[in-house]
Structure formats: structure tokens, C-alpha cells
């Protein structure tokens, strides 16, 4: 059997960068930041899913296009740390866990049950981008939220729906691949052993 030569990287996508390598829009190409500035990635690599421009953290890149498409439909766990505007209540946490109604593509959508817990001590992340308005004169709080779906801006919409808008959002885990101690803009190869859960979920060999 031929050996697979596909390569997977993990990166810490910085705040203010698009989860893509280029744009067909000339104005966007001039004004936005793209993944290619972070590292000299191999030809044919592509992002697996995305993080919106104002979110940061773990993003996978792969040369396996078939796997990239499958992972977005596989229902694997994705964990985020969200810094919220206000001290989130236990009632709001329970609503997030059970599923909350949000807007998606002009329609109402109820999110699937998920895992949510309050983070009691401020996480040891890099200093936030100065463009993030944290409202230092107001109380805020952190939660860990693990979802198995990935609607556009889903976590932000969920926390806003329970009255606690997200100020800063960092993805820290996709299945068994962790952000660990990476800093914004860093890239690293992912060992195949860390991808086993993902490949099992997508039923793709690797």
C-alpha cells in the first residue's frame, strides 16, 4: 500500500487575520492579512474549517483536500475559551449547555447540547490585541465551551443570546490536537498520532 504523503500543520491564528491564503477581492487583498504570511507552507495546503477574523487560536492546515472537507461534517469536538462581557450566571451557563436559539443564514437555529464550564482563574494567554475592546472598567468572566458543530460565529452568537457577549475568543482544541503553549503566528507540524480521533470520526485513512 502506498504511503500517504499528506501533511498537517497546526497554527495559532492571530486576531485580525483571515482563515484563508488569498482573496479574489482586490480591496480585501490589499487591506487584510492572510495565512501565507505566517510560514512557508507546502503547495496545495488549505485550512480545515475557519476562525473568523476577530477570533484566534488553533487552526489546522492540511494538504489532504478530501479529509479537509470531511472534517467539517464529522461532529468532532472543538473547544474554545471565551472572555465574556459581564460575570456570567449559572442560569446562562445551563442555557448554553442545553442549546440556545441563534440566527443563522436568516433563519432560527437551535444549537446542539454542548459542554460549558466557568474558568475560575484567568487563562495564561498572550496579551490581547489592542483592537479588542475588553472594557477594563467592567467585570468580565471566562468560560470553556466545547461544541461539535461549527456554524458561522456560533460561539459569539450563543453567548450574546444569553446576555453575555464574547469579547475575546480563542480556540484551544480540535479533537486531540491542542493549542498548547503556541504563540500567535506560530506554526508546527502535527504528529499523526494526534490525528487518530479525527480520522476515525471522518472515516478517512491517513
Short mmCIF file of C-alpha atoms in Angstrom, two decimals:
data_model
loop_
_atom_site.label_atom_id
_atom_site.label_comp_id
_atom_site.label_asym_id
_atom_site.label_seq_id
_atom_site.Cartn_x
_atom_site.Cartn_y
_atom_site.Cartn_z
CA UNK A 1 0.00 0.00 0.00
CA UNK A 2 1.37 3.40 -0.96
CA UNK A 3 2.34 5.63 1.93
CA UNK A 4 0.32 8.80 2.37
CA UNK A 5 2.39 11.93 1.95
CA UNK A 6 -0.19 14.38 3.21
CA UNK A 7 0.97 16.91 5.77
CA UNK A 8 -0.97 18.62 8.54
CA UNK A 9 0.09 21.75 10.41
CA UNK A 10 -1.44 23.50 13.36
CA UNK A 11 -1.13 27.24 13.73
CA UNK A 12 -2.12 29.87 16.25
CA UNK A 13 -4.17 32.14 14.01
CA UNK A 14 -3.72 35.68 15.27
CA UNK A 15 -6.54 38.15 15.86
CA UNK A 16 -7.23 40.20 12.72
CA UNK A 17 -6.19 37.56 10.17
CA UNK A 18 -8.48 35.79 7.71
CA UNK A 19 -8.53 31.97 7.67
CA UNK A 20 -7.53 31.85 4.00
CA UNK A 21 -4.50 32.29 1.79
CA UNK A 22 -5.87 34.76 -0.73
CA UNK A 23 -8.91 36.74 -1.80
CA UNK A 24 -10.46 37.43 -5.18
CA UNK A 25 -11.47 40.85 -3.91
CA UNK A 26 -8.78 43.41 -4.78
CA UNK A 27 -9.61 45.73 -1.89
CA UNK A 28 -9.62 42.86 0.61
CA UNK A 29 -6.30 41.61 -0.77
CA UNK A 30 -4.73 45.00 -0.08
CA UNK A 31 -6.15 45.57 3.39
CA UNK A 32 -6.44 42.15 5.02
CA UNK A 33 -3.90 39.72 6.49
CA UNK A 34 -3.69 36.16 5.16
CA UNK A 35 -2.26 32.86 6.40
CA UNK A 36 0.59 32.79 3.90
CA UNK A 37 2.49 35.48 5.81
CA UNK A 38 2.97 33.16 8.80
CA UNK A 39 5.11 30.40 7.30
CA UNK A 40 6.34 28.89 4.03
CA UNK A 41 3.68 26.18 3.81
CA UNK A 42 3.87 23.40 1.17
CA UNK A 43 1.99 23.72 -2.09
CA UNK A 44 -1.64 22.64 -2.01
CA UNK A 45 -2.20 23.24 1.70
CA UNK A 46 -5.58 24.52 2.84
CA UNK A 47 -7.27 25.49 6.10
CA UNK A 48 -9.56 22.96 7.77
CA UNK A 49 -12.64 24.97 8.70
CA UNK A 50 -12.08 28.53 9.81
CA UNK A 51 -11.92 31.04 12.59
CA UNK A 52 -13.50 34.41 11.96
CA UNK A 53 -11.22 37.41 11.59
CA UNK A 54 -11.66 38.59 15.18
CA UNK A 55 -11.17 35.13 16.73
CA UNK A 56 -7.82 33.50 17.37
CA UNK A 57 -6.19 30.24 18.29
CA UNK A 58 -5.95 26.73 16.87
CA UNK A 59 -6.44 26.26 13.14
CA UNK A 60 -5.46 23.12 11.23
CA UNK A 61 -4.00 23.23 7.73
CA UNK A 62 -3.68 20.14 5.54
CA UNK A 63 -2.68 19.03 2.05
CA UNK A 64 -5.43 16.36 2.18
CA UNK A 65 -8.39 18.05 0.48
CA UNK A 66 -10.73 15.08 0.93
CA UNK A 67 -10.06 14.98 4.65
CA UNK A 68 -10.46 18.75 4.96
CA UNK A 69 -13.96 18.52 3.52
CA UNK A 70 -14.92 15.52 5.69
CA UNK A 71 -13.78 17.02 8.99
CA UNK A 72 -16.18 19.94 8.63
CA UNK A 73 -19.12 17.49 8.65
CA UNK A 74 -17.83 14.99 11.21
CA UNK A 75 -19.09 16.42 14.52
CA UNK A 76 -15.72 16.35 16.29
CA UNK A 77 -15.16 18.35 19.46
CA UNK A 78 -13.85 21.90 19.24
CA UNK A 79 -13.03 23.67 22.50
CA UNK A 80 -12.90 27.43 22.93
CA UNK A 81 -12.04 29.79 25.76
CA UNK A 82 -14.34 32.82 25.66
CA UNK A 83 -13.86 36.03 27.62
CA UNK A 84 -17.31 37.49 28.23
CA UNK A 85 -18.68 40.93 28.93
CA UNK A 86 -20.03 40.57 32.47
CA UNK A 87 -19.97 37.88 35.15
CA UNK A 88 -21.85 35.02 33.53
CA UNK A 89 -24.57 33.43 35.66
CA UNK A 90 -25.13 29.72 36.28
CA UNK A 91 -28.52 30.09 34.63
CA UNK A 92 -26.88 31.36 31.43
CA UNK A 93 -24.34 28.52 31.51
CA UNK A 94 -27.17 25.97 31.76
CA UNK A 95 -28.94 27.54 28.78
CA UNK A 96 -25.76 27.28 26.72
CA UNK A 97 -25.35 23.64 27.71
CA UNK A 98 -28.90 22.72 26.73
CA UNK A 99 -28.89 24.53 23.40
CA UNK A 100 -29.84 28.10 22.57
CA UNK A 101 -31.69 29.67 19.64
CA UNK A 102 -29.49 31.79 17.37
CA UNK A 103 -29.83 33.28 13.91
CA UNK A 104 -28.06 31.56 11.02
CA UNK A 105 -28.42 32.38 7.31
CA UNK A 106 -31.55 34.38 8.04
CA UNK A 107 -33.23 31.53 9.90
CA UNK A 108 -33.63 30.50 13.52
CA UNK A 109 -31.38 27.67 14.63
CA UNK A 110 -31.17 25.84 17.97
CA UNK A 111 -27.65 24.77 18.85
CA UNK A 112 -26.90 21.22 19.94
CA UNK A 113 -26.21 20.44 23.61
CA UNK A 114 -22.61 21.23 24.49
CA UNK A 115 -20.16 21.25 27.38
CA UNK A 116 -19.66 24.57 29.19
CA UNK A 117 -17.81 25.38 32.39
CA UNK A 118 -16.75 28.55 34.13
CA UNK A 119 -13.00 29.23 34.12
CA UNK A 120 -12.24 30.45 37.64
CA UNK A 121 -8.74 31.82 37.00
CA UNK A 122 -7.80 33.99 34.04
CA UNK A 123 -6.09 31.79 31.42
CA UNK A 124 -2.43 32.38 30.64
CA UNK A 125 -2.79 33.59 27.06
CA UNK A 126 -0.73 36.18 25.25
CA UNK A 127 -1.65 39.83 25.79
CA UNK A 128 -4.79 40.55 23.73
CA UNK A 129 -4.63 42.60 20.57
CA UNK A 130 -5.16 46.30 21.32
CA UNK A 131 -8.14 46.33 18.93
CA UNK A 132 -10.11 44.06 21.28
CA UNK A 133 -12.33 46.21 23.47
CA UNK A 134 -12.26 44.46 26.81
CA UNK A 135 -13.97 47.17 28.86
CA UNK A 136 -11.49 47.13 31.71
CA UNK A 137 -13.79 49.19 33.92
CA UNK A 138 -16.47 46.50 33.74
CA UNK A 139 -16.40 42.97 35.16
CA UNK A 140 -15.84 40.12 32.76
CA UNK A 141 -15.56 36.35 33.01
CA UNK A 142 -14.15 33.34 31.16
CA UNK A 143 -15.80 30.09 30.10
CA UNK A 144 -14.62 26.96 28.34
CA UNK A 145 -17.15 25.83 25.74
CA UNK A 146 -16.88 22.63 23.69
CA UNK A 147 -19.13 22.25 20.65
CA UNK A 148 -19.47 19.57 17.98
CA UNK A 149 -20.75 21.82 15.22
CA UNK A 150 -19.40 24.94 13.63
CA UNK A 151 -21.93 27.44 12.38
CA UNK A 152 -20.52 30.84 11.41
CA UNK A 153 -19.65 32.85 14.54
CA UNK A 154 -21.59 30.27 16.56
CA UNK A 155 -19.95 30.73 19.97
CA UNK A 156 -20.24 34.51 19.74
CA UNK A 157 -23.92 34.24 18.82
CA UNK A 158 -24.56 31.77 21.64
CA UNK A 159 -23.05 33.88 24.42
CA UNK A 160 -24.75 37.03 23.11
CA UNK A 161 -28.09 35.18 23.10
CA UNK A 162 -27.81 34.57 26.86
CA UNK A 163 -26.80 38.17 27.54
CA UNK A 164 -23.01 37.91 27.78
CA UNK A 165 -21.31 39.00 24.53
CA UNK A 166 -17.92 37.48 23.73
CA UNK A 167 -15.04 39.94 23.95
CA UNK A 168 -12.21 37.56 23.12
CA UNK A 169 -12.46 34.06 21.61
CA UNK A 170 -9.59 31.56 21.46
CA UNK A 171 -9.87 28.01 20.11
CA UNK A 172 -7.67 25.71 22.16
CA UNK A 173 -8.51 22.20 20.95
CA UNK A 174 -9.80 20.23 17.95
CA UNK A 175 -10.34 16.59 18.99
CA UNK A 176 -6.94 15.50 20.38
CA UNK A 177 -4.95 18.36 18.81
CA UNK A 178 -4.24 21.09 21.37
CA UNK A 179 -3.03 24.66 21.05
CA UNK A 180 -0.65 24.04 23.97
CA UNK A 181 1.83 26.89 24.54
CA UNK A 182 1.87 28.23 20.99
CA UNK A 183 2.05 31.97 20.46
CA UNK A 184 0.10 33.97 17.86
CA UNK A 185 1.52 33.37 14.39
CA UNK A 186 3.41 30.18 15.24
CA UNK A 187 3.10 27.02 13.13
CA UNK A 188 4.03 23.40 13.88
CA UNK A 189 3.67 20.00 12.23
CA UNK A 190 1.03 17.75 13.77
CA UNK A 191 2.01 14.16 14.57
CA UNK A 192 -0.22 11.52 13.00
CA UNK A 193 -0.94 10.03 16.43
CA UNK A 194 -2.70 13.27 17.43
CA UNK A 195 -4.96 13.00 14.40
CA UNK A 196 -6.28 9.48 15.05
CA UNK A 197 -9.53 10.65 16.66
CA UNK A 198 -10.23 12.97 13.75
CA UNK A 199 -9.52 10.31 11.15
CA UNK A 200 -11.75 7.84 13.00
CA UNK A 201 -14.57 10.41 13.09
CA UNK A 202 -14.28 11.19 9.39
CA UNK A 203 -13.71 7.54 8.42
CA UNK A 204 -10.74 8.70 6.38
CA UNK A 205 -7.47 6.78 6.28
CA UNK A 206 -4.31 8.76 6.71
#
